[in-house]
Each structure stands twice: as structure tokens, then as C-alpha cells.
Coordinates of C-alpha atoms and ligand atoms in Angstrom, one line a residue:
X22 CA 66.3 60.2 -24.8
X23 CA 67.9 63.9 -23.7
X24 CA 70.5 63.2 -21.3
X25 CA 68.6 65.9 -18.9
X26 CA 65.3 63.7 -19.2
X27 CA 64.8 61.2 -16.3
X28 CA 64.3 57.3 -17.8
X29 CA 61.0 56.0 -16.8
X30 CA 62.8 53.8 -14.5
X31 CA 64.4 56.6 -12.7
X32 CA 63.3 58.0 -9.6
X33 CA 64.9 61.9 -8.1
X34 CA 63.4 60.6 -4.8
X35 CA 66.8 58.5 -2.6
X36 CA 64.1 57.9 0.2
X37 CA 60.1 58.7 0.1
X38 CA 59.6 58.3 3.7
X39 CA 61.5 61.2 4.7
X40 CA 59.1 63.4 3.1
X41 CA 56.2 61.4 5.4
X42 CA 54.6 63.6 8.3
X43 CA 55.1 60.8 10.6
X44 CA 58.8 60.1 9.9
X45 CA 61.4 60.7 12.6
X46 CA 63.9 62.9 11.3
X47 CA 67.5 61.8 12.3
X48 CA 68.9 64.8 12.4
X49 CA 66.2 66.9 15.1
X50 CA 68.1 70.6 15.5
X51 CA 66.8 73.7 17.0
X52 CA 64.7 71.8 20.0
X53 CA 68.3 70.5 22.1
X54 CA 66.5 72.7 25.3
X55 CA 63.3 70.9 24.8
X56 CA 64.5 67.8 24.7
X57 CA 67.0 68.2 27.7
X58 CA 63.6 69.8 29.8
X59 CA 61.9 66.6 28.8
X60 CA 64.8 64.2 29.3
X61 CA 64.6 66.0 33.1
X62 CA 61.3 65.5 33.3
X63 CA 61.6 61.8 33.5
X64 CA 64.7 61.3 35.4
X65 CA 62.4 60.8 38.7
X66 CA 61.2 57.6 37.0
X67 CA 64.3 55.9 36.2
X68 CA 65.2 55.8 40.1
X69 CA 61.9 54.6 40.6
X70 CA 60.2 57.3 41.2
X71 CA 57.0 59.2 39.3
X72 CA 58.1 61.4 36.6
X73 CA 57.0 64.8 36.5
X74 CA 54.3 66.0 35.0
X75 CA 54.9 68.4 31.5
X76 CA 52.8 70.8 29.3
X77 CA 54.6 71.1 25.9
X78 CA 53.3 74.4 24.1
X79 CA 53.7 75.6 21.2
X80 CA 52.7 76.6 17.5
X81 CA 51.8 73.6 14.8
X82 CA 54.5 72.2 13.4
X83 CA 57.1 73.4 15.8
X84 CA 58.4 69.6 16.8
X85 CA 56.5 68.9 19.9
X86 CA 55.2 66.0 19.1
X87 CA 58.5 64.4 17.2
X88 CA 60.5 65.5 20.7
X89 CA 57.8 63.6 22.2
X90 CA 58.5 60.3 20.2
X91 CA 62.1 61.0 20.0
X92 CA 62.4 60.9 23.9
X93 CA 59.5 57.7 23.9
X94 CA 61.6 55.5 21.5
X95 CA 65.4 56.4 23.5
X96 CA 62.9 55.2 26.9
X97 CA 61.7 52.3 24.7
X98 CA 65.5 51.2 24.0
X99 CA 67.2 51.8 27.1
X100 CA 65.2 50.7 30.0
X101 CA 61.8 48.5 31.2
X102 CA 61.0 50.8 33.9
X103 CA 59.1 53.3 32.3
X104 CA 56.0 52.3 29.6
X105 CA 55.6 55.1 27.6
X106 CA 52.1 55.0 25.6
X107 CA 51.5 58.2 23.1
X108 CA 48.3 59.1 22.6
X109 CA 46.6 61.1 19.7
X110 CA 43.5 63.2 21.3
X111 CA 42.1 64.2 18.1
X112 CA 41.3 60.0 17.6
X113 CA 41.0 58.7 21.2
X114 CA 39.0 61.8 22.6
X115 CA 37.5 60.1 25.8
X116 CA 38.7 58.4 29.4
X117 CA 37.6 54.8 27.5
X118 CA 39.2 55.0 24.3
X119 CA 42.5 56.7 26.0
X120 CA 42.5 54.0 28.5
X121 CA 42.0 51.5 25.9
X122 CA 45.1 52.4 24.2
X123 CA 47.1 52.2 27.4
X124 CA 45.8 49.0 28.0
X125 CA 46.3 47.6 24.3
X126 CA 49.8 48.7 24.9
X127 CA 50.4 46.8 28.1
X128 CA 48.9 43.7 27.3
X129 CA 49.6 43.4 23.1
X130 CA 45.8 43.3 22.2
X131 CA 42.3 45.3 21.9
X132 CA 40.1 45.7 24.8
X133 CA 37.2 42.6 23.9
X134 CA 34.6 44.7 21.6
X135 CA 31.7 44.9 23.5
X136 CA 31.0 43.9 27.3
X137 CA 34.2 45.5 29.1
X138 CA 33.6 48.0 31.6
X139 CA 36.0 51.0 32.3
X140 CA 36.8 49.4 35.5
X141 CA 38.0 46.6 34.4
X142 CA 40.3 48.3 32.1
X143 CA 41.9 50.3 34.5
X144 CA 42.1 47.7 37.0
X145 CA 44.3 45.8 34.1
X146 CA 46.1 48.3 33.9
X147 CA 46.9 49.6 37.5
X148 CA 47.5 45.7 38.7
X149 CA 49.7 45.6 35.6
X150 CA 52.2 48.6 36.8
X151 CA 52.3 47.5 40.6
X152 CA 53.0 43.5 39.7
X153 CA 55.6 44.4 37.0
X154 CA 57.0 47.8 38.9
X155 CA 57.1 49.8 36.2
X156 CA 56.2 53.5 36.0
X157 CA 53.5 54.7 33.0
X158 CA 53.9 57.8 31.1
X159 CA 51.2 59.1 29.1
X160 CA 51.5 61.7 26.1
X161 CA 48.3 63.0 25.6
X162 CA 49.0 64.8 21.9
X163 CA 46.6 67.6 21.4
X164 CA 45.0 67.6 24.3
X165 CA 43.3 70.7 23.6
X166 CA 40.9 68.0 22.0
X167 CA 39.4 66.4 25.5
X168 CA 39.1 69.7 26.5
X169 CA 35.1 69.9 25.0
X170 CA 33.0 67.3 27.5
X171 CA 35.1 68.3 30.6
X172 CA 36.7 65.3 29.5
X173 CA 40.5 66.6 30.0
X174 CA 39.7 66.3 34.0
X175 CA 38.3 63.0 33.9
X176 CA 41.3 61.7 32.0
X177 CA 43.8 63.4 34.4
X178 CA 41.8 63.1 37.7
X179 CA 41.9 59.2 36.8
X180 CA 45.3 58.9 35.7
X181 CA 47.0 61.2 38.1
X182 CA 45.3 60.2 41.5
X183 CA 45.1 56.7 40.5
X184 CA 47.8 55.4 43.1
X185 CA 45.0 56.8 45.9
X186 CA 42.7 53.3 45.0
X187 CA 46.0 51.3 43.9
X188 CA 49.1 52.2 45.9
X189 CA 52.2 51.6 44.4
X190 CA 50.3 52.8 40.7
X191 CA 53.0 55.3 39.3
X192 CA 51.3 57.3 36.4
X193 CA 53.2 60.2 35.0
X194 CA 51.8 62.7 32.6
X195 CA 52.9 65.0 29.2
X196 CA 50.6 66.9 27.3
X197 CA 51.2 68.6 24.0
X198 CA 48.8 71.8 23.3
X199 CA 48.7 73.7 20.0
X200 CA 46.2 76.0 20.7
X201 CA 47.8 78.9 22.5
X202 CA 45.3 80.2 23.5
X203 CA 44.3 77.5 25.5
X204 CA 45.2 77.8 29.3
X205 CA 45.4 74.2 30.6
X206 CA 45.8 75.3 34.0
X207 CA 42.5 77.3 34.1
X208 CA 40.5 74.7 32.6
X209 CA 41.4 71.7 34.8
X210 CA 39.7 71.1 38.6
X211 CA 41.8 72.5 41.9
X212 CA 41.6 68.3 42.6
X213 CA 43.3 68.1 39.2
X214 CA 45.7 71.2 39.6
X215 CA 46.9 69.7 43.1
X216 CA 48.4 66.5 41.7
X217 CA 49.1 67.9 38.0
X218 CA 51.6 70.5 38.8
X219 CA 52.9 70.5 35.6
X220 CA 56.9 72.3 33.9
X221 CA 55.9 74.3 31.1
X222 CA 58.3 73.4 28.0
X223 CA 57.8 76.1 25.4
X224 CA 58.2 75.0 21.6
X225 CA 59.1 78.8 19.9
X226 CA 58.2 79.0 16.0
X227 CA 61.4 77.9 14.0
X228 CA 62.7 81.4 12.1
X229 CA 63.5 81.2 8.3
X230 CA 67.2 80.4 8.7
X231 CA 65.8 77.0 11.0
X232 CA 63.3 76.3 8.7
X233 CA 65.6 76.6 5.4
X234 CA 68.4 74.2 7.7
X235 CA 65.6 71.5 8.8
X236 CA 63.9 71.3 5.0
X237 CA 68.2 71.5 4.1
X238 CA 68.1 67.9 5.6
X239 CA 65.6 66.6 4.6
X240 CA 66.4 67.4 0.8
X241 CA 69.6 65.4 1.5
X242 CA 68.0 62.6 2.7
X243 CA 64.9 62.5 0.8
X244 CA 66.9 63.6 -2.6
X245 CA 69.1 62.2 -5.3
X246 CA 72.1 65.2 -5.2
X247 CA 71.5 68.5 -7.9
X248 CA 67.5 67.8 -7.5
X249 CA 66.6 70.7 -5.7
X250 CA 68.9 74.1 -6.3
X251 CA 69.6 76.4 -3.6
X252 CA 67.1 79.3 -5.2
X253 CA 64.5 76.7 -4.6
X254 CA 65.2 76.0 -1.6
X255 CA 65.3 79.8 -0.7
X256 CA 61.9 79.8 -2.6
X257 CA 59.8 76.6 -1.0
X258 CA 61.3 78.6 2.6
X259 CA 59.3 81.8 1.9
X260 CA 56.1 79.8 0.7
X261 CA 56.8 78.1 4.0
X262 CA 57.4 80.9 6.3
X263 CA 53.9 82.3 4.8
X264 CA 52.0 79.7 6.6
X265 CA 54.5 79.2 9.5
X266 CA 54.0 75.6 9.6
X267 CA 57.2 73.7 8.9
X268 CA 54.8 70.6 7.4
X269 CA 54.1 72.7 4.6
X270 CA 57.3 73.3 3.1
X271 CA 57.9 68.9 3.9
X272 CA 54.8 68.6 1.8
X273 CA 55.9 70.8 -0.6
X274 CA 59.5 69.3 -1.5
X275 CA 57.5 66.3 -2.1
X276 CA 54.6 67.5 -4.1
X277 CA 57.4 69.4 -6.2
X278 CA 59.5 66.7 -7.0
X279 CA 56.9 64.6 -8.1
X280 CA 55.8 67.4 -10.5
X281 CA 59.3 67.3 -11.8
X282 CA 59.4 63.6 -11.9
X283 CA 56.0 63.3 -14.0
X284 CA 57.6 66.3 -16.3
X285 CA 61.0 63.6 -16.5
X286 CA 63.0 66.5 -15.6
X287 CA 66.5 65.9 -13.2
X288 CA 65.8 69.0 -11.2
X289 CA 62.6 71.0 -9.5
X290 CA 61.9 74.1 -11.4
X291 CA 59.9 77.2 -10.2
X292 CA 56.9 76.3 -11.6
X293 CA 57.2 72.7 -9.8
X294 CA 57.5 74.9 -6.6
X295 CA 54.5 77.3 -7.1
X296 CA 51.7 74.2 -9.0
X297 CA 52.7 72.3 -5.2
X298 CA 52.5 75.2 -2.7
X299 CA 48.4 75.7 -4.5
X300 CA 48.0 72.5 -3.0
X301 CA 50.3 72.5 0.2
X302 CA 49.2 75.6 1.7
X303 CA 45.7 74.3 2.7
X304 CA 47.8 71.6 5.0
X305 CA 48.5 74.7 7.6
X306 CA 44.5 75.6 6.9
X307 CA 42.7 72.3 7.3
X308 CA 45.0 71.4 10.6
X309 CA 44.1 75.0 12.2
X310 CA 40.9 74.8 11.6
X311 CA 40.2 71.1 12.9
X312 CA 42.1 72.5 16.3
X313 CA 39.1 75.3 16.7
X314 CA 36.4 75.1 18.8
X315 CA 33.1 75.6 17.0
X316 CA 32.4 79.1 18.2
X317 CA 35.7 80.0 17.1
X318 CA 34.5 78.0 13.8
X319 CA 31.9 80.1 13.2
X320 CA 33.3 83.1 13.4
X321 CA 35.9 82.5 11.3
X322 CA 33.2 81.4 8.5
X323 CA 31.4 84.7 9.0
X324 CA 34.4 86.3 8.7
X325 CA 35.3 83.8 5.1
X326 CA 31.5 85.0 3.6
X327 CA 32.1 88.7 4.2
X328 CA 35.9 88.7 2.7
X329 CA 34.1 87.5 -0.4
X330 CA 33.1 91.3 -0.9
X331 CA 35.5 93.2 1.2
X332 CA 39.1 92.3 1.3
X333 CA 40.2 94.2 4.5
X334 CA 37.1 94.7 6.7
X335 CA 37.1 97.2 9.6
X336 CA 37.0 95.2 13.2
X337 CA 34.0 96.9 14.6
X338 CA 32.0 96.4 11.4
X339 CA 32.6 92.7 11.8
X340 CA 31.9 92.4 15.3
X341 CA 28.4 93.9 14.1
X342 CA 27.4 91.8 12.1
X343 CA 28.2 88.4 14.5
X344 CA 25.8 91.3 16.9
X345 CA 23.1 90.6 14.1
X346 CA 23.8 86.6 13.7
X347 CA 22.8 83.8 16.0
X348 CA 26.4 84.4 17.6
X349 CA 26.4 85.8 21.1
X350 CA 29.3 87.2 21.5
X351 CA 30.7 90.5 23.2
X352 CA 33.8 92.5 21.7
X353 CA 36.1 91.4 24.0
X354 CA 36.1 87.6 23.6
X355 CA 35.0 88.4 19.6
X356 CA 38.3 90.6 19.7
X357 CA 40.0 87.7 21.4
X358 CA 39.0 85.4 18.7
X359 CA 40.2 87.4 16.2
X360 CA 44.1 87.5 17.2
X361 CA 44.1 83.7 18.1
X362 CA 43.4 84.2 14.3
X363 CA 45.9 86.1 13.8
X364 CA 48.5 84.1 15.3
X365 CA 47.4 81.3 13.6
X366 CA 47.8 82.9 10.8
X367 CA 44.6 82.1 9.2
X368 CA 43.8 86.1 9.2
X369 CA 46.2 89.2 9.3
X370 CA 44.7 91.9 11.8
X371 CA 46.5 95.7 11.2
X372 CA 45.8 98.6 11.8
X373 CA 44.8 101.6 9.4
X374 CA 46.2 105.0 10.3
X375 CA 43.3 107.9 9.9
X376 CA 40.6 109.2 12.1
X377 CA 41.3 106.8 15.3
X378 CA 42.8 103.8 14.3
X379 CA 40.8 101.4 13.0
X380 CA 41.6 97.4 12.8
X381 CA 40.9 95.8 9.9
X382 CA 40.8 91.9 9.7
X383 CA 42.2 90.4 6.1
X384 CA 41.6 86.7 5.6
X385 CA 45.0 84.6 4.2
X386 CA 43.4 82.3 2.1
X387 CA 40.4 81.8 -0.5
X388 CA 37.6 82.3 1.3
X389 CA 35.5 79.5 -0.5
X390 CA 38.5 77.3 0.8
X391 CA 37.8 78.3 4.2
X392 CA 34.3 77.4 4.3
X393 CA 35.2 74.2 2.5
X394 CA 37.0 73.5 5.0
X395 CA 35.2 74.5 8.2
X396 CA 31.9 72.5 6.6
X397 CA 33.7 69.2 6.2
X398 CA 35.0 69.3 9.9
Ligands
ATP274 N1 63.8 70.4 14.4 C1 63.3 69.7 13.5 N2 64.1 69.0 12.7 C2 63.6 68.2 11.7 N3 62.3 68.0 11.5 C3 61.4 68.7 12.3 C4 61.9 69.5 13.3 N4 60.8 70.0 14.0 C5 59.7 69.5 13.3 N5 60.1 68.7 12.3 C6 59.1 68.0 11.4 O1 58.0 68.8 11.2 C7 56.8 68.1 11.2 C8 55.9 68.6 12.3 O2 56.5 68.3 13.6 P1 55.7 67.9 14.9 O3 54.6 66.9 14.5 O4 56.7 67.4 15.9 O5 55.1 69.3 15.3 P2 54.1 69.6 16.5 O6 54.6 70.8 17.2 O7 53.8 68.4 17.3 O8 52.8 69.9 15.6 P3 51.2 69.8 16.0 O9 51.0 70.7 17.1 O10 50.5 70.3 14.8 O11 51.0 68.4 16.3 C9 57.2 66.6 11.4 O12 57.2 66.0 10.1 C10 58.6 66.7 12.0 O13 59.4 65.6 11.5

């Protein structure tokens, strides 16, 4: 065999698992302010006090959430007083199931399957924090997700004024929100707003040279040495920046090495780079999209059918035709619509100098992949 030819036996990935979503990177640069803010945030709690309440905000893919678990798992080693319970909104989506997890967590197993009432629950749980003294802190992770069903005040009202039935009940709250367009504060009751109070910690986009550093890392741990060059490193951080979520380019050191490893080559080659990023870009796509709200869904499969036939397609023209569809929608929130799009960057909106300036909306990806996606939400 070639001496440049990998043995079947041989592997170019050192460790896998780095390359998972759910991995918690070592190394976590660029977020040092976050994660101070955060540490702050908690410090009531430690002397016995309730922690303060947090809104995380902030891009997909811009390390709330691993700040989140990073700060959890230091709570988790250091002290007893503080249960911290993480929840994932796009799963647990209602006051039962959240309270359900927060119960699971406390007591080691399932709420019984049938038969248990939400009162019962939460009395568990609240008896459970005043008996043991020990404060709960609650990540709801994309809350954004409870906000359909009024369900984001239930869950806070209940949480954050639970001490009123059970004195002594400390409950402390962080919520992570991807959508930026979302204003948590205008969504949530003045009896919610009273008691929430919340520090906003703002997660800024990571710029080329932080995104290049972090997937740096992660090639060192996830890679034998000489595996990926530094041209393809420069590359897989352009394909990245195109999308703006640092997942892709994670995805796509993985998808690339395994093209090189099926091709028993010792090192990722361009075409490694480019076959992975036709499947890795639609991870940025499918995760916006499942973070919409089904108005916004719509519009942004009107707007996929008409890019079939026009590539940049004048503002007004489309706001016409969602005039003539079942959509009732004035220009204003329509236009408002449109550049949550655009900095999502599932559509660029520019402008085109002539008579007046006129905006044109161009979608970013196949528009047959975006109504793919949008119908199998
Ligand atoms: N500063 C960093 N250093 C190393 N890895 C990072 C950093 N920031 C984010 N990551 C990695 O990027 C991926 C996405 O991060 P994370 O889930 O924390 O983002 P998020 O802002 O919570 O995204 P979303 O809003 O979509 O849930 C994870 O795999 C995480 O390990």
C-alpha cells in the first residue's frame, strides 16, 4: 500500500466526540464576559440567597447554550446549594413537561406515567427545595419555543412567584433566546415582569478570525496532526462565515474527514471540503427555520416558490403577492419579516440604485430545499 494511503485500520480522527454538537469544548474563548456576567448572576445563591434572573441573547451558534452548561457543570462540582436543571424548550414546551424534568432531576426518576397532577409535581418539588435548603436554577434553552400558547408566562409566573404559596421556595431563572427578534420583555405579563427582572447578557456573532481560532481547536483535538492544512482551514472558515453559524463549519471538519478517510487519503483535500459543506450548510437552514413562527414560515415559503423564477425580486412586488394570498399581512410587519430574514441569513435584502431605491430580497439557498424544509417542520 502507498505510504500516503491510510490502512484500513487507520483512523485521521484522534477523538470523534469533539466533532459532536453536544460536546463541551475544553478550551471555550471569546465568551470570558459572558461567562463572568453569568458567574455574577448566581453569586446571590451561594450565600443563600435567589440568584438573579438572566436573558442570554444572541445569534445560533454563538455559545449560549455551552456557557450555560459550562457554568451548570462548575455549580454541579463545587457546591450542593444550587440545583441547576437545563431545559431544552424545543422538547419540553409546556408548564408539565418542564416541571417534569425539574422534578426527574430532584428525585432520580420519571414523573409515574399517567395519574399525577401538576400539583403534585410542584409540591415535590417546592417541599423538596425548602426541606433540603437548596436554591433551583432553571435554564429554559430556546425559550422562544413556549412563547406560542402564552405558555412562557405560565412557566415563569409559576416558577418565579412560587415562594408566595411555599415560603422559603428559592427559584432562580436563565433563559436563552435565539430569535432576536423576539422581545421577551414585551411578551411576558406586568405580574411576570415584576418578579422576572431579568440582566440582559448579549452573545455577539463570533468574527472570522474567532471562528478560524475555535474550529483551530477543535482540529487539534478532534485530529491526528498534518490532517487538515491551514488553506483548508482558511477555506471550511469562509464556507462557515457564509452561514454564520459556527456548527456548520464543526459539521463540516467532520463530514470532510470522513470523505478523506473513505478516499484512504492522510489529509482533507478541497474537494473533501466543498462534497461536505453541500450537505452541512442546510444545518444553519433546518435550525432557523424550526426557530420561526408559522407566519414567519409562510412567508418565507412564498418567498422560496417565487425565487424559483426570479432570483432578486423587488420588496414591494413580494409584499403583493402575500396581499393576494391567504396571508394577512401589512408592509410593515411583512417588511419586518423580511430583515429578521435577513439576519438570519436565510435571505439577503439590498438595495438597487435607479429610479427610487428599490429593495430586492434574494433567497441563500435552493429554494426546493427551503420548502423541503419548512414542510417537514
Ligand atoms: N467559544 C467557543 N469555543 C468553542 N466552541 C464553541 C464556542 N462557542 C460555541 N462553540 C460550539 O459551537 C456549537 C454551538 O454552540 P452553542 O450550542 O453554545 O450555541 P447557542 O448560541 O446556544 O446556539 P443556539 O441558539 O442555536 O442553541 C457547540 O458545538 C459549541 O461547542
Amino acid at each position: 500500500m502507498k505510504k500516503n494511503l491510510l490502512m484500513w485500520d487507520e483512523s485521521l480522527f484522534q477523538d470523534m466526540e469533539v466533532f459532536e454538537f453536544d460536546f463541551l469544548p475544553g478550551q471555550f474563548d471569546f465568551r470570558e464576559t459572558q461567562e463572568q456576567e453569568l458567574a455574577f448572576q448566581i453569586q446571590p445563591a451561594l450565600r443563600g440567597g435567589r440568584p438573579l434572573n438572566t436573558i442570554c441573547r444572541g445569534l445560533p451558534g454563538t455559545g449560549k447554550t455551552t456557557s450555560v452548561r459550562k457554568l451548570f457543570s462548575e455549580i454541579e462540582e463545587h457546591t450542593k446549594k444550587i440545583v441547576p436543571v437545563h431545559i431544552n424548550c424545543q422538547i419540553d414546551n409546556t408548564k408539565f413537561a418542564i416541571f417534569s424534568q425539574i422534578f426527574r432531576r430532584i428525585s432520580g426518576h420519571k414523573t409515574p406515567a399517567s395519574g399525577t397532577s401538576f400539583k403534585q409535581v410542584f409540591d415535590a418539588v417546592c417541599n423538596y427545595l425548602i426541606t433540603e435548603n437548596v436554591v433551583l436554577l432553571v435554564c429554559l434553552d430556546d425559550a422562544n419555543y413556549l412563547m406560542y400558547e402564552n405558555e412562557i408566562n405560565k412557566v415563569l409566573y409559576t416558577l418565579l412567584r412560587a415562594h408566595e404559596s411555599y415560603p422559603g421556595a428559592k427559584i432562580g431563572v436563565i433563559t436563552v433566546i435565539s430569535d432576536m427578534s423576539v422581545d421577551l420583555m414585551k411578551t411576558v405579563d406586568a405580574r411576570v415582569a415584576s418578579v422576572f427582572q431579568p440582566t440582559d447578557i448579549y452573545f455577539p456573532p463570533y468574527d472570522e478570525d474567532e471562528i478560524k481560532e475555535i474550529l483551530r481547536q477543535r482540529i487539534k483535538q478532534g485530529f491526528y496532526p498534518g490532517v487538515i492544512s491551514e488553506g483548508m482551514l482558511t477555506l471550511i472558515t469562509e464556507q462557515t462565515m457564509k452561514g454564520g453559524d459556527l456548527r456548520v463549519g464543526i459539521d463540516l471538519l467532520k463530514r470532510a474527514g470522513l470523505n478523506a478517510e473513505k478516499d484512504a487519503r492522510r489529509s482533507v483535500e478541497r474537494d473533501d471540503v466543498c462534497r461536505a459543506y453541500e450537505v452541512s450548510k442546510y444545518l444553519h437552514l433546518t435550525a432557523t427555520i424550526r426557530a420561526l413562527q408559522s407566519e414567519e414560515r409562510a412567508l418565507l415559503r412564498l418567498i422560496a416558490v417565487r425565487s424559483r423564477d426570479e432570483k432578486d425580486m423587488a420588496a414591494g412586488k413580494v409584499h403583493e403577492a402575500v396581499k393576494e394570498s391567504s396571508m394577512k399581512l401589512g408592509y410593515t410587519r411583512f417588511y419586518e419579516m423580511v430583515k429578521k430574514f435577513d439576519s438570519m441569513r436565510l435571505i439577503n435584502l439590498h438595495y438597487r440604485e435607479g429610479r427610487g431605491r428599490t429593495r430586492l430580497i434574494t433567497i441563500r439557498y435552493d429554494p426546493d430545499r427551503v420548502i423541503e424544509a419548512i414542510d417537514s417542520c
